[in-house]
Amino acid sequence: MPDSFDKPLDKHNRRIRRSRRNSEVTGVVAERIARFTGTPAFLVHLTLFVGIWIGWNTLAPEKWQFDSASIGFTALTLMLSLQASYAAPLILLAQNRQDDRDRVNAQQDRRVAAQNLADTEFLTREIASLRLGLNEVATRDFIRSELRALTEELAAHAQQVRELENRIAELEKERE
């Protein structure tokens, strides 16, 4: 305890109370409770509990009844109100944690989508450059057409050579 409350404590003497509860453990427990309260099994259990409670306090001998129907099952009403008052914040805590997980997943999805877009754009550029490069490369059909044209040209030259040889042979016969 400080000697007087009119002066602040120095930094070394201050003790900040920190919650020793691990918020992660609290969140996990809250999620488990919220998940269980949203199941059909919970509704069946709660219905059975309320049914047994009302049945006991209605049908049991009066000295064994602990929550009278004549006063409107006050204890049952208080217990259900207490359960509801705890369930609502636990459900909200579980929803907040789920929102945090959804946010992280959305960020990861955006990163993956951005990477996929960048990869797709890169591959598109590569395909475009390959197409441009292939326009400068001779294709099989082009080479065949060129070879066909050269073959026809060689055949025409061969024919001319034969004609010239025949003409030379004729000229040599005439000279003899």
Tab-separated table of N, CA and C in Angstrom:
chain	number	residue	atom	x	y	z
A	1	MET	N	0.835	-1.180	0.000
A	1	MET	CA	0.000	0.000	0.000
A	1	MET	C	0.882	1.246	0.000
A	2	PRO	N	0.521	2.208	-0.795
A	2	PRO	CA	1.293	3.447	-0.779
A	2	PRO	C	1.035	4.225	0.502
A	3	ASP	N	1.996	5.073	0.808
A	3	ASP	CA	1.855	5.896	2.019
A	3	ASP	C	0.745	6.923	1.856
A	4	SER	N	0.655	7.519	0.694
A	4	SER	CA	-0.428	8.474	0.461
A	4	SER	C	-0.935	8.290	-0.970
A	5	PHE	N	-2.168	8.610	-1.148
A	5	PHE	CA	-2.780	8.431	-2.455
A	5	PHE	C	-2.727	9.696	-3.303
A	6	ASP	N	-2.119	10.737	-2.811
A	6	ASP	CA	-2.062	11.976	-3.569
A	6	ASP	C	-0.869	12.037	-4.518
A	7	LYS	N	0.030	11.063	-4.437
A	7	LYS	CA	1.192	11.018	-5.328
A	7	LYS	C	1.169	9.693	-6.088
A	8	PRO	N	1.458	9.747	-7.392
A	8	PRO	CA	1.498	8.492	-8.151
A	8	PRO	C	2.723	7.662	-7.775
A	9	LEU	N	2.601	6.394	-7.958
A	9	LEU	CA	3.728	5.497	-7.687
A	9	LEU	C	4.763	5.614	-8.796
A	10	ASP	N	6.025	5.383	-8.461
A	10	ASP	CA	7.043	5.392	-9.505
A	10	ASP	C	6.912	4.105	-10.330
A	11	LYS	N	7.579	4.081	-11.460
A	11	LYS	CA	7.409	2.990	-12.402
A	11	LYS	C	7.791	1.637	-11.822
A	12	HIS	N	8.767	1.602	-10.945
A	12	HIS	CA	9.233	0.327	-10.412
A	12	HIS	C	8.273	-0.262	-9.393
A	13	ASN	N	7.496	0.589	-8.746
A	13	ASN	CA	6.600	0.081	-7.712
A	13	ASN	C	5.192	-0.243	-8.226
A	14	ARG	N	4.915	0.135	-9.441
A	14	ARG	CA	3.590	-0.148	-9.990
A	14	ARG	C	3.458	-1.634	-10.283
A	15	ARG	N	2.339	-2.123	-9.941
A	15	ARG	CA	2.032	-3.511	-10.288
A	15	ARG	C	0.737	-3.513	-11.079
A	16	ILE	N	0.863	-3.896	-12.279
A	16	ILE	CA	-0.324	-3.955	-13.128
A	16	ILE	C	-0.890	-5.360	-12.992
A	17	ARG	N	-2.127	-5.414	-12.615
A	17	ARG	CA	-2.760	-6.724	-12.495
A	17	ARG	C	-3.129	-7.211	-13.888
A	18	ARG	N	-2.631	-8.328	-14.170
A	18	ARG	CA	-2.946	-8.941	-15.452
A	18	ARG	C	-3.733	-10.210	-15.199
A	19	SER	N	-4.610	-10.452	-16.088
A	19	SER	CA	-5.420	-11.664	-15.955
A	19	SER	C	-4.523	-12.875	-16.166
A	20	ARG	N	-4.582	-13.781	-15.241
A	20	ARG	CA	-3.749	-14.974	-15.358
A	20	ARG	C	-4.426	-16.033	-16.213
A	21	ARG	N	-5.687	-15.805	-16.521
A	21	ARG	CA	-6.390	-16.755	-17.369
A	21	ARG	C	-5.913	-16.612	-18.803
A	22	ASN	N	-5.725	-17.707	-19.398
A	22	ASN	CA	-5.312	-17.704	-20.791
A	22	ASN	C	-6.553	-17.482	-21.648
A	23	SER	N	-6.564	-16.420	-22.428
A	23	SER	CA	-7.748	-16.103	-23.231
A	23	SER	C	-8.007	-17.174	-24.285
A	24	GLU	N	-6.971	-17.839	-24.736
A	24	GLU	CA	-7.159	-18.903	-25.728
A	24	GLU	C	-7.937	-20.067	-25.132
A	25	VAL	N	-7.578	-20.447	-23.900
A	25	VAL	CA	-8.280	-21.548	-23.240
A	25	VAL	C	-9.727	-21.151	-22.987
A	26	THR	N	-9.937	-19.925	-22.545
A	26	THR	CA	-11.295	-19.438	-22.316
A	26	THR	C	-12.101	-19.469	-23.608
A	27	GLY	N	-11.475	-19.054	-24.694
A	27	GLY	CA	-12.156	-19.064	-25.985
A	27	GLY	C	-12.510	-20.460	-26.448
A	28	VAL	N	-11.586	-21.397	-26.255
A	28	VAL	CA	-11.852	-22.787	-26.660
A	28	VAL	C	-13.009	-23.357	-25.854
A	29	VAL	N	-13.004	-23.108	-24.550
A	29	VAL	CA	-14.095	-23.598	-23.702
A	29	VAL	C	-15.413	-22.958	-24.127
A	30	ALA	N	-15.383	-21.658	-24.403
A	30	ALA	CA	-16.595	-20.958	-24.834
A	30	ALA	C	-17.120	-21.541	-26.139
A	31	GLU	N	-16.224	-21.840	-27.060
A	31	GLU	CA	-16.652	-22.428	-28.329
A	31	GLU	C	-17.270	-23.804	-28.134
A	32	ARG	N	-16.671	-24.601	-27.271
A	32	ARG	CA	-17.217	-25.934	-27.018
A	32	ARG	C	-18.615	-25.851	-26.417
A	33	ILE	N	-18.773	-24.940	-25.465
A	33	ILE	CA	-20.095	-24.777	-24.853
A	33	ILE	C	-21.091	-24.265	-25.889
A	34	ALA	N	-20.682	-23.275	-26.688
A	34	ALA	CA	-21.584	-22.717	-27.702
A	34	ALA	C	-21.961	-23.770	-28.732
A	35	ARG	N	-20.992	-24.585	-29.130
A	35	ARG	CA	-21.299	-25.659	-30.086
A	35	ARG	C	-22.279	-26.657	-29.495
A	36	PHE	N	-22.061	-27.012	-28.212
A	36	PHE	CA	-22.942	-27.989	-27.590
A	36	PHE	C	-24.348	-27.425	-27.409
A	37	THR	N	-24.459	-26.125	-27.062
A	37	THR	CA	-25.792	-25.558	-26.851
A	37	THR	C	-26.563	-25.422	-28.152
A	38	GLY	N	-25.882	-25.530	-29.263
A	38	GLY	CA	-26.566	-25.443	-30.548
A	38	GLY	C	-26.897	-26.793	-31.153
A	39	THR	N	-26.794	-27.850	-30.379
A	39	THR	CA	-27.046	-29.185	-30.925
A	39	THR	C	-28.408	-29.710	-30.502
A	40	PRO	N	-28.962	-30.628	-31.253
A	40	PRO	CA	-30.212	-31.270	-30.848
A	40	PRO	C	-30.058	-32.029	-29.526
A	41	ALA	N	-28.879	-32.573	-29.261
A	41	ALA	CA	-28.658	-33.302	-28.005
A	41	ALA	C	-28.865	-32.372	-26.804
A	42	PHE	N	-28.381	-31.132	-26.897
A	42	PHE	CA	-28.576	-30.184	-25.804
A	42	PHE	C	-30.063	-29.900	-25.606
A	43	LEU	N	-30.774	-29.691	-26.697
A	43	LEU	CA	-32.206	-29.416	-26.586
A	43	LEU	C	-32.948	-30.596	-25.961
A	44	VAL	N	-32.570	-31.806	-26.330
A	44	VAL	CA	-33.200	-32.991	-25.747
A	44	VAL	C	-32.883	-33.059	-24.256
A	45	HIS	N	-31.609	-32.861	-23.888
A	45	HIS	CA	-31.226	-32.901	-22.475
A	45	HIS	C	-31.945	-31.815	-21.668
A	46	LEU	N	-31.989	-30.601	-22.210
A	46	LEU	CA	-32.649	-29.511	-21.505
A	46	LEU	C	-34.146	-29.784	-21.362
A	47	THR	N	-34.760	-30.305	-22.412
A	47	THR	CA	-36.185	-30.638	-22.360
A	47	THR	C	-36.447	-31.718	-21.327
A	48	LEU	N	-35.591	-32.739	-21.302
A	48	LEU	CA	-35.752	-33.794	-20.295
A	48	LEU	C	-35.569	-33.232	-18.888
A	49	PHE	N	-34.572	-32.379	-18.704
A	49	PHE	CA	-34.323	-31.778	-17.385
A	49	PHE	C	-35.539	-30.976	-16.931
A	50	VAL	N	-36.051	-30.115	-17.820
A	50	VAL	CA	-37.209	-29.288	-17.465
A	50	VAL	C	-38.426	-30.166	-17.212
A	51	GLY	N	-38.608	-31.185	-18.045
A	51	GLY	CA	-39.747	-32.095	-17.860
A	51	GLY	C	-39.678	-32.831	-16.536
A	52	ILE	N	-38.497	-33.332	-16.201
A	52	ILE	CA	-38.322	-34.026	-14.917
A	52	ILE	C	-38.535	-33.057	-13.758
A	53	TRP	N	-37.976	-31.849	-13.894
A	53	TRP	CA	-38.133	-30.829	-12.842
A	53	TRP	C	-39.618	-30.524	-12.598
A	54	ILE	N	-40.322	-30.238	-13.682
A	54	ILE	CA	-41.747	-29.901	-13.549
A	54	ILE	C	-42.529	-31.117	-13.048
A	55	GLY	N	-42.209	-32.290	-13.593
A	55	GLY	CA	-42.896	-33.515	-13.150
A	55	GLY	C	-42.667	-33.780	-11.665
A	56	TRP	N	-41.430	-33.661	-11.234
A	56	TRP	CA	-41.107	-33.910	-9.818
A	56	TRP	C	-41.833	-32.922	-8.915
A	57	ASN	N	-41.772	-31.648	-9.287
A	57	ASN	CA	-42.364	-30.622	-8.432
A	57	ASN	C	-43.882	-30.526	-8.588
A	58	THR	N	-44.456	-31.306	-9.466
A	58	THR	CA	-45.903	-31.342	-9.611
A	58	THR	C	-46.476	-32.636	-9.034
A	59	LEU	N	-45.810	-33.765	-9.321
A	59	LEU	CA	-46.362	-35.068	-8.972
A	59	LEU	C	-45.816	-35.655	-7.677
A	60	ALA	N	-44.675	-35.219	-7.214
A	60	ALA	CA	-44.075	-35.775	-5.998
A	60	ALA	C	-44.876	-35.320	-4.774
A	61	PRO	N	-44.748	-36.048	-3.677
A	61	PRO	CA	-45.419	-35.588	-2.446
A	61	PRO	C	-44.957	-34.176	-2.110
A	62	GLU	N	-45.832	-33.404	-1.518
A	62	GLU	CA	-45.579	-31.987	-1.288
A	62	GLU	C	-44.350	-31.740	-0.431
A	63	LYS	N	-44.034	-32.618	0.488
A	63	LYS	CA	-42.854	-32.394	1.325
A	63	LYS	C	-41.554	-32.640	0.556
A	64	TRP	N	-41.603	-33.378	-0.572
A	64	TRP	CA	-40.412	-33.608	-1.405
A	64	TRP	C	-40.248	-32.548	-2.494
A	65	GLN	N	-41.259	-31.764	-2.742
A	65	GLN	CA	-41.189	-30.727	-3.782
A	65	GLN	C	-40.325	-29.567	-3.271
A	66	PHE	N	-39.432	-29.108	-4.120
A	66	PHE	CA	-38.555	-28.008	-3.722
A	66	PHE	C	-38.834	-26.741	-4.527
A	67	ASP	N	-39.634	-26.819	-5.582
A	67	ASP	CA	-39.978	-25.648	-6.405
A	67	ASP	C	-41.457	-25.776	-6.750
A	68	SER	N	-42.266	-25.124	-6.037
A	68	SER	CA	-43.709	-25.308	-6.128
A	68	SER	C	-44.279	-24.751	-7.426
A	69	ALA	N	-45.216	-25.472	-7.973
A	69	ALA	CA	-45.908	-25.011	-9.169
A	69	ALA	C	-46.796	-23.826	-8.846
A	70	SER	N	-47.227	-23.747	-7.599
A	70	SER	CA	-48.126	-22.652	-7.219
A	70	SER	C	-47.443	-21.284	-7.294
A	71	ILE	N	-46.135	-21.257	-7.138
A	71	ILE	CA	-45.414	-19.977	-7.267
A	71	ILE	C	-44.711	-19.851	-8.617
A	72	GLY	N	-45.071	-20.716	-9.550
A	72	GLY	CA	-44.594	-20.583	-10.938
A	72	GLY	C	-43.212	-21.128	-11.187
A	73	PHE	N	-42.805	-22.139	-10.441
A	73	PHE	CA	-41.479	-22.756	-10.629
A	73	PHE	C	-40.387	-21.681	-10.643
A	74	THR	N	-40.296	-20.939	-9.581
A	74	THR	CA	-39.361	-19.814	-9.479
A	74	THR	C	-37.911	-20.267	-9.626
A	75	ALA	N	-37.540	-21.348	-8.969
A	75	ALA	CA	-36.152	-21.813	-9.049
A	75	ALA	C	-35.804	-22.241	-10.472
A	76	LEU	N	-36.730	-22.922	-11.134
A	76	LEU	CA	-36.495	-23.335	-12.528
A	76	LEU	C	-36.326	-22.114	-13.419
A	77	THR	N	-37.185	-21.138	-13.226
A	77	THR	CA	-37.096	-19.917	-14.021
A	77	THR	C	-35.757	-19.215	-13.793
A	78	LEU	N	-35.319	-19.154	-12.539
A	78	LEU	CA	-34.036	-18.528	-12.243
A	78	LEU	C	-32.880	-19.312	-12.869
A	79	MET	N	-32.946	-20.644	-12.801
A	79	MET	CA	-31.873	-21.463	-13.387
A	79	MET	C	-31.814	-21.292	-14.897
A	80	LEU	N	-32.978	-21.284	-15.550
A	80	LEU	CA	-32.992	-21.109	-17.013
A	80	LEU	C	-32.529	-19.702	-17.398
A	81	SER	N	-32.884	-18.703	-16.591
A	81	SER	CA	-32.412	-17.343	-16.858
A	81	SER	C	-30.900	-17.249	-16.683
A	82	LEU	N	-30.382	-17.912	-15.664
A	82	LEU	CA	-28.937	-17.927	-15.440
A	82	LEU	C	-28.221	-18.623	-16.593
A	83	GLN	N	-28.778	-19.748	-17.030
A	83	GLN	CA	-28.188	-20.470	-18.161
A	83	GLN	C	-28.192	-19.584	-19.401
A	84	ALA	N	-29.296	-18.881	-19.653
A	84	ALA	CA	-29.384	-18.006	-20.827
A	84	ALA	C	-28.425	-16.817	-20.706
A	85	SER	N	-28.279	-16.294	-19.481
A	85	SER	CA	-27.396	-15.142	-19.318
A	85	SER	C	-25.934	-15.521	-19.530
A	86	TYR	N	-25.583	-16.767	-19.294
A	86	TYR	CA	-24.219	-17.220	-19.581
A	86	TYR	C	-24.071	-17.673	-21.029
A	87	ALA	N	-25.125	-18.227	-21.588
A	87	ALA	CA	-25.040	-18.756	-22.950
A	87	ALA	C	-24.833	-17.644	-23.976
A	88	ALA	N	-25.530	-16.526	-23.806
A	88	ALA	CA	-25.430	-15.442	-24.795
A	88	ALA	C	-24.005	-14.911	-24.932
A	89	PRO	N	-23.314	-14.549	-23.841
A	89	PRO	CA	-21.932	-14.068	-24.019
A	89	PRO	C	-20.988	-15.150	-24.545
A	90	LEU	N	-21.221	-16.397	-24.146
A	90	LEU	CA	-20.366	-17.472	-24.657
A	90	LEU	C	-20.552	-17.639	-26.159
A	91	ILE	N	-21.785	-17.528	-26.598
A	91	ILE	CA	-22.050	-17.631	-28.041
A	91	ILE	C	-21.415	-16.464	-28.775
A	92	LEU	N	-21.511	-15.260	-28.211
A	92	LEU	CA	-20.883	-14.091	-28.841
A	92	LEU	C	-19.365	-14.236	-28.887
A	93	LEU	N	-18.776	-14.754	-27.813
A	93	LEU	CA	-17.329	-14.979	-27.796
A	93	LEU	C	-16.937	-15.995	-28.862
A	94	ALA	N	-17.703	-17.059	-28.978
A	94	ALA	CA	-17.422	-18.072	-30.008
A	94	ALA	C	-17.568	-17.473	-31.404
A	95	GLN	N	-18.578	-16.610	-31.599
A	95	GLN	CA	-18.753	-15.968	-32.902
A	95	GLN	C	-17.587	-15.030	-33.216
A	96	ASN	N	-17.116	-14.308	-32.215
A	96	ASN	CA	-15.963	-13.423	-32.428
A	96	ASN	C	-14.732	-14.215	-32.830
A	97	ARG	N	-14.516	-15.335	-32.151
A	97	ARG	CA	-13.361	-16.175	-32.511
A	97	ARG	C	-13.526	-16.730	-33.921
A	98	GLN	N	-14.749	-17.117	-34.284
A	98	GLN	CA	-14.984	-17.616	-35.639
A	98	GLN	C	-14.775	-16.498	-36.654
A	99	ASP	N	-15.199	-15.283	-36.323
A	99	ASP	CA	-14.956	-14.141	-37.207
A	99	ASP	C	-13.458	-13.922	-37.403
A	100	ASP	N	-12.686	-14.046	-36.327
A	100	ASP	CA	-11.229	-13.903	-36.437
A	100	ASP	C	-10.651	-14.971	-37.360
A	101	ARG	N	-11.108	-16.224	-37.185
A	101	ARG	CA	-10.629	-17.298	-38.065
A	101	ARG	C	-11.045	-17.043	-39.507
A	102	ASP	N	-12.279	-16.589	-39.703
A	102	ASP	CA	-12.741	-16.287	-41.058
A	102	ASP	C	-11.921	-15.167	-41.679
A	103	ARG	N	-11.564	-14.174	-40.878
A	103	ARG	CA	-10.754	-13.065	-41.380
A	103	ARG	C	-9.375	-13.561	-41.815
A	104	VAL	N	-8.774	-14.411	-40.997
A	104	VAL	CA	-7.456	-14.961	-41.341
A	104	VAL	C	-7.567	-15.807	-42.612
A	105	ASN	N	-8.607	-16.634	-42.696
A	105	ASN	CA	-8.804	-17.459	-43.892
A	105	ASN	C	-9.023	-16.594	-45.127
A	106	ALA	N	-9.782	-15.507	-44.973
A	106	ALA	CA	-10.016	-14.608	-46.104
A	106	ALA	C	-8.709	-13.948	-46.548
A	107	GLN	N	-7.870	-13.560	-45.590
A	107	GLN	CA	-6.578	-12.967	-45.947
A	107	GLN	C	-5.709	-13.979	-46.682
A	108	GLN	N	-5.698	-15.220	-46.205
A	108	GLN	CA	-4.926	-16.257	-46.884
A	108	GLN	C	-5.485	-16.522	-48.275
A	109	ASP	N	-6.813	-16.540	-48.392
A	109	ASP	CA	-7.426	-16.739	-49.706
A	109	ASP	C	-7.064	-15.607	-50.660
A	110	ARG	N	-7.059	-14.364	-50.130
A	110	ARG	CA	-6.672	-13.236	-50.984
A	110	ARG	C	-5.216	-13.352	-51.428
A	111	ARG	N	-4.334	-13.779	-50.497
A	111	ARG	CA	-2.923	-13.958	-50.868
A	111	ARG	C	-2.777	-15.039	-51.934
A	112	VAL	N	-3.475	-16.140	-51.748
A	112	VAL	CA	-3.393	-17.236	-52.722
A	112	VAL	C	-3.958	-16.778	-54.066
A	113	ALA	N	-5.072	-16.051	-54.032
A	113	ALA	CA	-5.668	-15.559	-55.280
A	113	ALA	C	-4.725	-14.590	-55.983
A	114	ALA	N	-4.073	-13.726	-55.223
A	114	ALA	CA	-3.122	-12.785	-55.821
A	114	ALA	C	-1.939	-13.536	-56.435
A	115	GLN	N	-1.456	-14.567	-55.735
A	115	GLN	CA	-0.351	-15.366	-56.268
A	115	GLN	C	-0.788	-16.101	-57.528
A	116	ASN	N	-2.003	-16.658	-57.505
A	116	ASN	CA	-2.516	-17.346	-58.690
A	116	ASN	C	-2.657	-16.389	-59.863
A	117	LEU	N	-3.130	-15.171	-59.580
A	117	LEU	CA	-3.251	-14.170	-60.637
A	117	LEU	C	-1.879	-13.823	-61.209
A	118	ALA	N	-0.904	-13.633	-60.325
A	118	ALA	CA	0.450	-13.313	-60.791
A	118	ALA	C	1.026	-14.473	-61.617
A	119	ASP	N	0.802	-15.705	-61.161
A	119	ASP	CA	1.283	-16.867	-61.917
A	119	ASP	C	0.597	-16.963	-63.268
A	120	THR	N	-0.705	-16.713	-63.299
A	120	THR	CA	-1.455	-16.772	-64.552
A	120	THR	C	-0.971	-15.696	-65.520
A	121	GLU	N	-0.750	-14.492	-65.001
A	121	GLU	CA	-0.240	-13.425	-65.866
A	121	GLU	C	1.143	-13.764	-66.406
A	122	PHE	N	1.996	-14.342	-65.562
A	122	PHE	CA	3.330	-14.743	-66.005
A	122	PHE	C	3.232	-15.791	-67.109
A	123	LEU	N	2.382	-16.805	-66.883
A	123	LEU	CA	2.234	-17.851	-67.893
A	123	LEU	C	1.644	-17.293	-69.192
A	124	THR	N	0.735	-16.346	-69.078
A	124	THR	CA	0.157	-15.718	-70.271
A	124	THR	C	1.234	-14.986	-71.061
A	125	ARG	N	2.089	-14.251	-70.348
A	125	ARG	CA	3.194	-13.555	-71.034
A	125	ARG	C	4.154	-14.551	-71.688
A	126	GLU	N	4.426	-15.650	-70.990
A	126	GLU	CA	5.323	-16.662	-71.550
A	126	GLU	C	4.725	-17.289	-72.804
A	127	ILE	N	3.449	-17.594	-72.775
A	127	ILE	CA	2.783	-18.180	-73.951
A	127	ILE	C	2.797	-17.187	-75.105
A	128	ALA	N	2.554	-15.912	-74.805
A	128	ALA	CA	2.589	-14.893	-75.859
A	128	ALA	C	3.983	-14.794	-76.476
A	129	SER	N	5.016	-14.847	-75.630
A	129	SER	CA	6.375	-14.760	-76.176
A	129	SER	C	6.705	-16.013	-76.994
A	130	LEU	N	6.208	-17.165	-76.568
A	130	LEU	CA	6.430	-18.380	-77.364
A	130	LEU	C	5.730	-18.286	-78.711
A	131	ARG	N	4.516	-17.747	-78.723
A	131	ARG	CA	3.801	-17.583	-79.997
A	131	ARG	C	4.558	-16.638	-80.921
A	132	LEU	N	5.065	-15.547	-80.346
A	132	LEU	CA	5.835	-14.619	-81.172
A	132	LEU	C	7.098	-15.296	-81.696
A	133	GLY	N	7.730	-16.091	-80.843
A	133	GLY	CA	8.930	-16.802	-81.277
A	133	GLY	C	8.615	-17.847	-82.327
A	134	LEU	N	7.471	-18.490	-82.224
A	134	LEU	CA	7.100	-19.511	-83.211
A	134	LEU	C	6.765	-18.908	-84.562
A	135	ASN	N	6.337	-17.656	-84.584
A	135	ASN	CA	6.075	-17.017	-85.869
A	135	ASN	C	7.346	-16.884	-86.684
A	136	GLU	N	8.505	-16.821	-86.034
A	136	GLU	CA	9.784	-16.693	-86.723
A	136	GLU	C	10.396	-18.048	-87.040
A	137	VAL	N	9.863	-19.120	-86.498
A	137	VAL	CA	10.390	-20.460	-86.713
A	137	VAL	C	9.637	-21.106	-87.871
A	138	ALA	N	10.399	-21.810	-88.679
A	138	ALA	CA	9.780	-22.492	-89.813
A	138	ALA	C	8.972	-23.679	-89.312
A	139	THR	N	7.756	-23.761	-89.824
A	139	THR	CA	6.895	-24.875	-89.428
A	139	THR	C	7.091	-26.030	-90.405
A	140	ARG	N	6.559	-27.178	-90.077
A	140	ARG	CA	6.674	-28.382	-90.910
A	140	ARG	C	6.027	-28.148	-92.281
A	141	ASP	N	4.868	-27.508	-92.303
A	141	ASP	CA	4.187	-27.254	-93.576
A	141	ASP	C	4.977	-26.281	-94.450
A	142	PHE	N	5.590	-25.273	-93.797
A	142	PHE	CA	6.395	-24.323	-94.560
A	142	PHE	C	7.600	-25.020	-95.183
A	143	ILE	N	8.268	-25.860	-94.378
A	143	ILE	CA	9.451	-26.577	-94.897
A	143	ILE	C	9.045	-27.511	-96.029
A	144	ARG	N	7.933	-28.209	-95.871
A	144	ARG	CA	7.468	-29.106	-96.948
A	144	ARG	C	7.175	-28.328	-98.221
A	145	SER	N	6.501	-27.181	-98.076
A	145	SER	CA	6.189	-26.402	-99.291
A	145	SER	C	7.471	-25.884	-99.950
A	146	GLU	N	8.454	-25.472	-99.147
A	146	GLU	CA	9.722	-25.006	-99.702
A	146	GLU	C	10.465	-26.149	-100.400
A	147	LEU	N	10.474	-27.323	-99.742
A	147	LEU	CA	11.138	-28.478	-100.360
A	147	LEU	C	10.444	-28.878	-101.662
A	148	ARG	N	9.107	-28.823	-101.635
A	148	ARG	CA	8.353	-29.151	-102.849
A	148	ARG	C	8.711	-28.177	-103.978
A	149	ALA	N	8.786	-26.882	-103.643
A	149	ALA	CA	9.128	-25.875	-104.652
A	149	ALA	C	10.550	-26.098	-105.160
A	150	LEU	N	11.497	-26.416	-104.250
A	150	LEU	CA	12.879	-26.676	-104.675
A	150	LEU	C	12.958	-27.928	-105.545
A	151	THR	N	12.176	-28.954	-105.167
A	151	THR	CA	12.162	-30.198	-105.951
A	151	THR	C	11.645	-29.926	-107.364
A	152	GLU	N	10.585	-29.143	-107.433
A	152	GLU	CA	10.044	-28.799	-108.766
A	152	GLU	C	11.055	-27.979	-109.559
A	153	GLU	N	11.741	-27.065	-108.875
A	153	GLU	CA	12.748	-26.242	-109.541
A	153	GLU	C	13.918	-27.092	-110.013
A	154	LEU	N	14.358	-28.053	-109.149
A	154	LEU	CA	15.443	-28.951	-109.540
A	154	LEU	C	15.019	-29.842	-110.709
A	155	ALA	N	13.772	-30.280	-110.674
A	155	ALA	CA	13.269	-31.105	-111.776
A	155	ALA	C	13.273	-30.304	-113.078
A	156	ALA	N	12.884	-29.041	-112.966
A	156	ALA	CA	12.880	-28.189	-114.160
A	156	ALA	C	14.308	-27.986	-114.662
A	157	HIS	N	15.254	-27.755	-113.755
A	157	HIS	CA	16.670	-27.591	-114.157
A	157	HIS	C	17.203	-28.891	-114.735
A	158	ALA	N	16.834	-30.021	-114.135
A	158	ALA	CA	17.290	-31.318	-114.662
A	158	ALA	C	16.766	-31.514	-116.077
A	159	GLN	N	15.530	-31.130	-116.310
A	159	GLN	CA	14.953	-31.235	-117.649
A	159	GLN	C	15.722	-30.352	-118.627
A	160	GLN	N	16.044	-29.143	-118.166
A	160	GLN	CA	16.808	-28.238	-119.023
A	160	GLN	C	18.194	-28.812	-119.304
A	161	VAL	N	18.818	-29.427	-118.292
A	161	VAL	CA	20.140	-30.020	-118.471
A	161	VAL	C	20.042	-31.157	-119.491
A	162	ARG	N	19.016	-31.997	-119.353
A	162	ARG	CA	18.844	-33.090	-120.320
A	162	ARG	C	18.644	-32.547	-121.740
A	163	GLU	N	17.840	-31.495	-121.830
A	163	GLU	CA	17.613	-30.904	-123.153
A	163	GLU	C	18.913	-30.346	-123.721
A	164	LEU	N	19.690	-29.717	-122.850
A	164	LEU	CA	20.968	-29.176	-123.311
A	164	LEU	C	21.926	-30.299	-123.698
A	165	GLU	N	21.934	-31.382	-122.925
A	165	GLU	CA	22.799	-32.511	-123.249
A	165	GLU	C	22.384	-33.119	-124.597
A	166	ASN	N	21.083	-33.239	-124.766
A	166	ASN	CA	20.589	-33.771	-126.046
A	166	ASN	C	20.986	-32.845	-127.197
A	167	ARG	N	20.873	-31.562	-126.965
A	167	ARG	CA	21.238	-30.590	-127.997
A	167	ARG	C	22.726	-30.649	-128.302
A	168	ILE	N	23.546	-30.818	-127.258
A	168	ILE	CA	25.000	-30.926	-127.434
A	168	ILE	C	25.319	-32.201	-128.198
A	169	ALA	N	24.622	-33.289	-127.821
A	169	ALA	CA	24.856	-34.563	-128.498
A	169	ALA	C	24.481	-34.430	-129.972
A	170	GLU	N	23.414	-33.771	-130.289
A	170	GLU	CA	23.002	-33.561	-131.676
A	170	GLU	C	24.015	-32.726	-132.417
A	171	LEU	N	24.506	-31.686	-131.739
A	171	LEU	CA	25.484	-30.817	-132.375
A	171	LEU	C	26.786	-31.572	-132.618
A	172	GLU	N	27.161	-32.447	-131.747
A	172	GLU	CA	28.383	-33.217	-131.931
A	172	GLU	C	28.205	-34.212	-133.071
A	173	LYS	N	27.035	-34.784	-133.207
A	173	LYS	CA	26.777	-35.711	-134.321
A	173	LYS	C	26.808	-34.977	-135.639
A	174	GLU	N	26.322	-33.774	-135.618
A	174	GLU	CA	26.296	-32.999	-136.854
A	174	GLU	C	27.722	-32.585	-137.236
A	175	ARG	N	28.528	-32.393	-136.278
A	175	ARG	CA	29.878	-31.991	-136.543
A	175	ARG	C	30.714	-33.156	-137.030
A	176	GLU	N	30.390	-34.266	-136.764
A	176	GLU	CA	31.169	-35.404	-137.164
A	176	GLU	C	30.848	-35.734	-138.558
